[in-house]
Short mmCIF file of C-alpha atoms in Angstrom, two decimals:
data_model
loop_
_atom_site.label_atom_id
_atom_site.label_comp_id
_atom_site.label_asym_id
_atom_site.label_seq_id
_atom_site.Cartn_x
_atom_site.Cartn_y
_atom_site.Cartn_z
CA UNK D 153 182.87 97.24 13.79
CA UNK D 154 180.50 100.02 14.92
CA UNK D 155 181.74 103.42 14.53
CA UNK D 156 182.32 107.23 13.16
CA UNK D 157 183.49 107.79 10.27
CA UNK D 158 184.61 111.11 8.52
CA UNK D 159 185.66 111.36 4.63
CA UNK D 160 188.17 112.64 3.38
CA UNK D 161 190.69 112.71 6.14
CA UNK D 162 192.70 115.54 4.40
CA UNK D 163 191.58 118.31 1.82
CA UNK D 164 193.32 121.08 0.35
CA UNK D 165 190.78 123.98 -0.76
CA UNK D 166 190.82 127.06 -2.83
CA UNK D 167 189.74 130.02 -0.89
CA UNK D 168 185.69 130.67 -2.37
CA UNK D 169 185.34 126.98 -2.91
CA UNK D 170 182.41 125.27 -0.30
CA UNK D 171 183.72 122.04 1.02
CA UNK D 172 181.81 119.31 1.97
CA UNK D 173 183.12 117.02 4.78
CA UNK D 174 181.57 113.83 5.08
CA UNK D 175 180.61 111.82 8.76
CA UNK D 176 178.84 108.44 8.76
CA UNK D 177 177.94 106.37 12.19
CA UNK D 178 176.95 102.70 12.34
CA UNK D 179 176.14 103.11 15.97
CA UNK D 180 172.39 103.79 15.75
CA UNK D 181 173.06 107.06 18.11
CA UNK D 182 170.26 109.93 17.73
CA UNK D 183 172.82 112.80 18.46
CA UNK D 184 175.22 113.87 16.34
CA UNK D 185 177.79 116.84 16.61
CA UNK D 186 180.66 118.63 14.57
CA UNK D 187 183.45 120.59 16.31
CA UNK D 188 186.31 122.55 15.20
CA UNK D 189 189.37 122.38 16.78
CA UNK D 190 192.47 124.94 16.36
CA UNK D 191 195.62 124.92 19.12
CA UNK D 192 195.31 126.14 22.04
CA UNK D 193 191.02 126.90 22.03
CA UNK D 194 189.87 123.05 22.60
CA UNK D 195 187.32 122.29 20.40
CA UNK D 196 184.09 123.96 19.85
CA UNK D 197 180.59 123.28 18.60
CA UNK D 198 179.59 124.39 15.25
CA UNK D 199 176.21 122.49 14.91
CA UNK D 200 174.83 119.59 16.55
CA UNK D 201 171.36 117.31 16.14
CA UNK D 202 169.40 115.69 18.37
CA UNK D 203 167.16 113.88 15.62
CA UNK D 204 166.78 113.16 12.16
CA UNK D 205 165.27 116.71 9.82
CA UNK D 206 166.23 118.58 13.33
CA UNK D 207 169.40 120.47 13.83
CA UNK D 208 170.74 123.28 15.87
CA UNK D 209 173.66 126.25 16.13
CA UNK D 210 176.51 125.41 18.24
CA UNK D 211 178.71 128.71 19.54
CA UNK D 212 180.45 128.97 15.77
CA UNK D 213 177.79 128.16 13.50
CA UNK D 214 178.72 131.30 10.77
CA UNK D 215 180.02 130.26 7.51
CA UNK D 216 178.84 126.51 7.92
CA UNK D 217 175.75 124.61 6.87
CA UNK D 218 174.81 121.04 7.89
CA UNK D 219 171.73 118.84 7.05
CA UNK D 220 170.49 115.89 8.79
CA UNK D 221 168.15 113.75 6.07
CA UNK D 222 169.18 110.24 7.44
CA UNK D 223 170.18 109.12 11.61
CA UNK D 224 173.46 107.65 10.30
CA UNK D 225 174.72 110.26 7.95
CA UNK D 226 175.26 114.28 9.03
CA UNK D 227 177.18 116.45 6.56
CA UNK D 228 179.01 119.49 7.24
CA UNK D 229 179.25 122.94 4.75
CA UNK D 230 181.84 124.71 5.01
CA UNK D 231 181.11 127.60 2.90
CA UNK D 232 183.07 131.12 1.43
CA UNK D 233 181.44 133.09 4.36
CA UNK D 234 183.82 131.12 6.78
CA UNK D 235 186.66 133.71 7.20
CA UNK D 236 189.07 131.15 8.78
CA UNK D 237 187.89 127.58 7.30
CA UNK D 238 191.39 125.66 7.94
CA UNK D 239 191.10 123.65 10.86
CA UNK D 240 191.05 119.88 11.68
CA UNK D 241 186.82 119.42 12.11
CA UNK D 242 185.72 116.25 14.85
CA UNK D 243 182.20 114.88 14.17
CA UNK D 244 180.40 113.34 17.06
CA UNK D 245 177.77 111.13 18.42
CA UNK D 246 175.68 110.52 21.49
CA UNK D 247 173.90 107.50 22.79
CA UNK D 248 171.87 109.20 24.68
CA UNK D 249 172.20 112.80 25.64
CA UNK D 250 171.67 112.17 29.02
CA UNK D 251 175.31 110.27 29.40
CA UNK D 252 177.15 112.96 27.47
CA UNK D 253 179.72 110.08 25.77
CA UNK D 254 180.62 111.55 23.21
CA UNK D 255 182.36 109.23 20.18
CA UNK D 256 184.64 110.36 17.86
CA UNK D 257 185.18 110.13 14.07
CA UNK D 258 189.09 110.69 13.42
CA UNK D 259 188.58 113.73 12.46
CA UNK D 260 189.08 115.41 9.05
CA UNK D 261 191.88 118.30 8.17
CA UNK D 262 191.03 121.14 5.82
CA UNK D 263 193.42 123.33 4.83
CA UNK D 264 192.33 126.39 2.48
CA UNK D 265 195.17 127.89 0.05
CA UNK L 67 180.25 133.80 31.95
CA UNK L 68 180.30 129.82 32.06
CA UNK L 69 184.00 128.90 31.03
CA UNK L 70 186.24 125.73 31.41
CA UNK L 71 189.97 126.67 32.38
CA UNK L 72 192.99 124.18 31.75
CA UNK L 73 195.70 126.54 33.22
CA UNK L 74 198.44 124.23 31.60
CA UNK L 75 198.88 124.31 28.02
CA UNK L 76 201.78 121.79 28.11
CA UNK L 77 203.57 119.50 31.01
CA UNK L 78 206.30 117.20 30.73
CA UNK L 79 206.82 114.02 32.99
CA UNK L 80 209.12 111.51 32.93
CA UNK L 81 208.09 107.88 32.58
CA UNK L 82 207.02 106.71 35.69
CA UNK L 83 206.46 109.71 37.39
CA UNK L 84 202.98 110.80 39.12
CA UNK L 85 201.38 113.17 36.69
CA UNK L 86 197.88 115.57 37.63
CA UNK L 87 196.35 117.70 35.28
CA UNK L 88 194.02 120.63 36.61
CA UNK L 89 190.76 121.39 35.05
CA UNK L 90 188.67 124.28 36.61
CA UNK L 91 185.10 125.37 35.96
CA UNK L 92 182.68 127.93 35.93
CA UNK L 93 178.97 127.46 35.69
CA UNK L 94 175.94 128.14 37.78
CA UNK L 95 173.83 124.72 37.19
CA UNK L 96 175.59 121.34 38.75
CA UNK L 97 177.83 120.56 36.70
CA UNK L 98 178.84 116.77 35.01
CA UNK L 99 182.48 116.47 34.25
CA UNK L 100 184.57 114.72 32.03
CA UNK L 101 188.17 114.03 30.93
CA UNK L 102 188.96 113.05 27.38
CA UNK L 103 192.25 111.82 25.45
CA UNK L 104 193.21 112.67 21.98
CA UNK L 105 196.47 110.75 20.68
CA UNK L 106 198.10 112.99 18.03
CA UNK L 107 195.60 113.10 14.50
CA UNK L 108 192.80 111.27 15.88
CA UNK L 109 189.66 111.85 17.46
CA UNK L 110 189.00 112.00 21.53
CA UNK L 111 188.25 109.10 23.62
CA UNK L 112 186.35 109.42 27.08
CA UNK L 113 188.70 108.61 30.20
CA UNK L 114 186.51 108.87 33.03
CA UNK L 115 183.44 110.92 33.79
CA UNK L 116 181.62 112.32 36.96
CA UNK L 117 177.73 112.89 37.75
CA UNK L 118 177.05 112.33 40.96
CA UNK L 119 178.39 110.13 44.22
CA UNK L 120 181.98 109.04 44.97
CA UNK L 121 183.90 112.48 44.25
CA UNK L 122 186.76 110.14 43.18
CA UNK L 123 185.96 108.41 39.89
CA UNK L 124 187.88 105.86 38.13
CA UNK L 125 188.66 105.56 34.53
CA UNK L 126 190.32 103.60 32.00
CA UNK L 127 194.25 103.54 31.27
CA UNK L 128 194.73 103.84 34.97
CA UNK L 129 193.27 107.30 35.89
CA UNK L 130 191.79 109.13 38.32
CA UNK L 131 189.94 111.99 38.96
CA UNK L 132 188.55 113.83 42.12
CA UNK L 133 185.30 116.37 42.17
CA UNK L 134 185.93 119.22 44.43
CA UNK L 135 182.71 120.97 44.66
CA UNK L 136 184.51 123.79 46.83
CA UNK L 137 187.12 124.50 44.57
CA UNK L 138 185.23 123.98 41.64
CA UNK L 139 187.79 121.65 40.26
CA UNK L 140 187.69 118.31 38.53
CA UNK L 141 191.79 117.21 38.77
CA UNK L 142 192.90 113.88 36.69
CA UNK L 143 195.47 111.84 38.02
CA UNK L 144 197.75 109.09 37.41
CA UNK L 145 200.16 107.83 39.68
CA UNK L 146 202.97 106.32 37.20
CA UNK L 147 202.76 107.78 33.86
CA UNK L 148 203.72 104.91 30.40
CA UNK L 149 205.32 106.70 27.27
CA UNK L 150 201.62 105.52 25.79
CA UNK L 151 199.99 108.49 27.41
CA UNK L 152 201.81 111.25 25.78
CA UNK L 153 198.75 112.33 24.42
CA UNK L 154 196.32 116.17 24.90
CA UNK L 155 193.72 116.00 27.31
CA UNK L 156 190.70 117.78 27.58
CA UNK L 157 188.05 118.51 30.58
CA UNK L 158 184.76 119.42 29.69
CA UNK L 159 181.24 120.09 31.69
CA UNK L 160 177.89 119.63 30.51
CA UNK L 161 175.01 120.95 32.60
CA UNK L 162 171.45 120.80 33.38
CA UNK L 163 170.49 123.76 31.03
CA UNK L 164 173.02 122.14 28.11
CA UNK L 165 172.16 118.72 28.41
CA UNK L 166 173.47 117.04 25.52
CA UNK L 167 176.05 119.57 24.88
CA UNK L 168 179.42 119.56 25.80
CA UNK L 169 181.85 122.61 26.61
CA UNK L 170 185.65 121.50 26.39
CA UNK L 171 188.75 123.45 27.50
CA UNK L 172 191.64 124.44 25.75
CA UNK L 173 193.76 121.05 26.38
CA UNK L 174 196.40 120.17 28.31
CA UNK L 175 199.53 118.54 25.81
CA UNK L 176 201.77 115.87 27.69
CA UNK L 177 204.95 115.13 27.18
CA UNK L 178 206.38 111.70 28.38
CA UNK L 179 210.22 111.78 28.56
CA UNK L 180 212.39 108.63 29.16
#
């Protein structure tokens, strides 16, 4: 079955430590996105890429890092400079940017202690 | 400032009952709207989405949603609500200067009551 998948689904942090959360798609989609959601704000774009060795800033980009070697695989930082890392984080892909379906992984939790 | 406004954070409706949740926007290019569903944990899932045409679009699960151009809305609808769609739903817009990227409102949280 073709889909998103994010690794691990949970993850309990020390504050200082960078995290690493994984998100693989089978779907052969160019565009790939990460967004952090907390209640009540929706979620919002951290980074997003439109093609492989090609990525951009999304409206919260500070205090993360991705990278975007391979179409099917695009890792997300989240590093000490992120003042308020605990969230649940969605990663994303497009088709085809011009149909803005977006598909989800299930999302991964962090929570930093 | 472009912005996407869910004025209710939370609604309950009772099974069976008619439910509409409002989704307003603010942007200066034409706008293309959607509505997505998260269940509780899990990632979002596209209902319905509008970019041009019939101002009333249909989705899946059995809702609706109307374009108002003058009112700058973009309401979903269903007209008897299942305990199944206790669930948040979120509007979003993507534009002609963001093509490719979304922006989602705050969500909407339903409550489905027996």
């Amino acid at each position: 079955d073709g889909g998103i998948t994010q690794s691990p689904k949970y993850l309990f942090r020390k504050e200082g430590q960078n995290v690493t959360l994984s998100c693989e798609q089978n779907l052969n989609h160019d565009a790939m996105y990460w967004y952090r959601q907390d209640p009540g704000q929706g979620l919002r774009l951290i980074y997003y890429s439109q093609i492989v060795n090609d990525f951009q800033k999304g409206d919260i980009a500070e205090g993360y890092s991705v990278s975007r070697e391979k179409k099917e695989s695009f890792p997300l930082t989240v590093t000490s400079a992120q003042k308020n890392p605990t969230a649940f984080y969605l990663c994303a892909s497009m088709p085809d940017r011009n149909t803005g379906e977006l598909f989800f992984g299930e999302g991964s939790r962090l929570t930093v202690l | 400032a472009q912005s996407v406004t869910q004025p209710d954070i939370h609604i309950t409706v009772s099974e069976g009952a008619s439910l509409e949740l409002r989704c307003n926007y603010s942007y200066g290019a034409t706008p293309y709207l959607f509505w997505y569903v998260q269940s509780p944990g899990q990632g979002l899932q596209l209902l319905l989405k509008y970019f041009s045409g019939d101002t009333l679009v249909q989705g899946i699960k059995g809702f609706e949603a109307e374009f108002k151009r003058s009112q700058s809305s973009f309401n979903l609808r269903k007209p008897s609500v299942h305990w199944s769609d206790a669930a948040e739903y979120f509007c979003a817009v993507m534009t002609t200067d963001s093509w490719g990227k979304l922006q989602f409102g705050a969500g909407t949280q339903v409550v489905v009551t027996p």
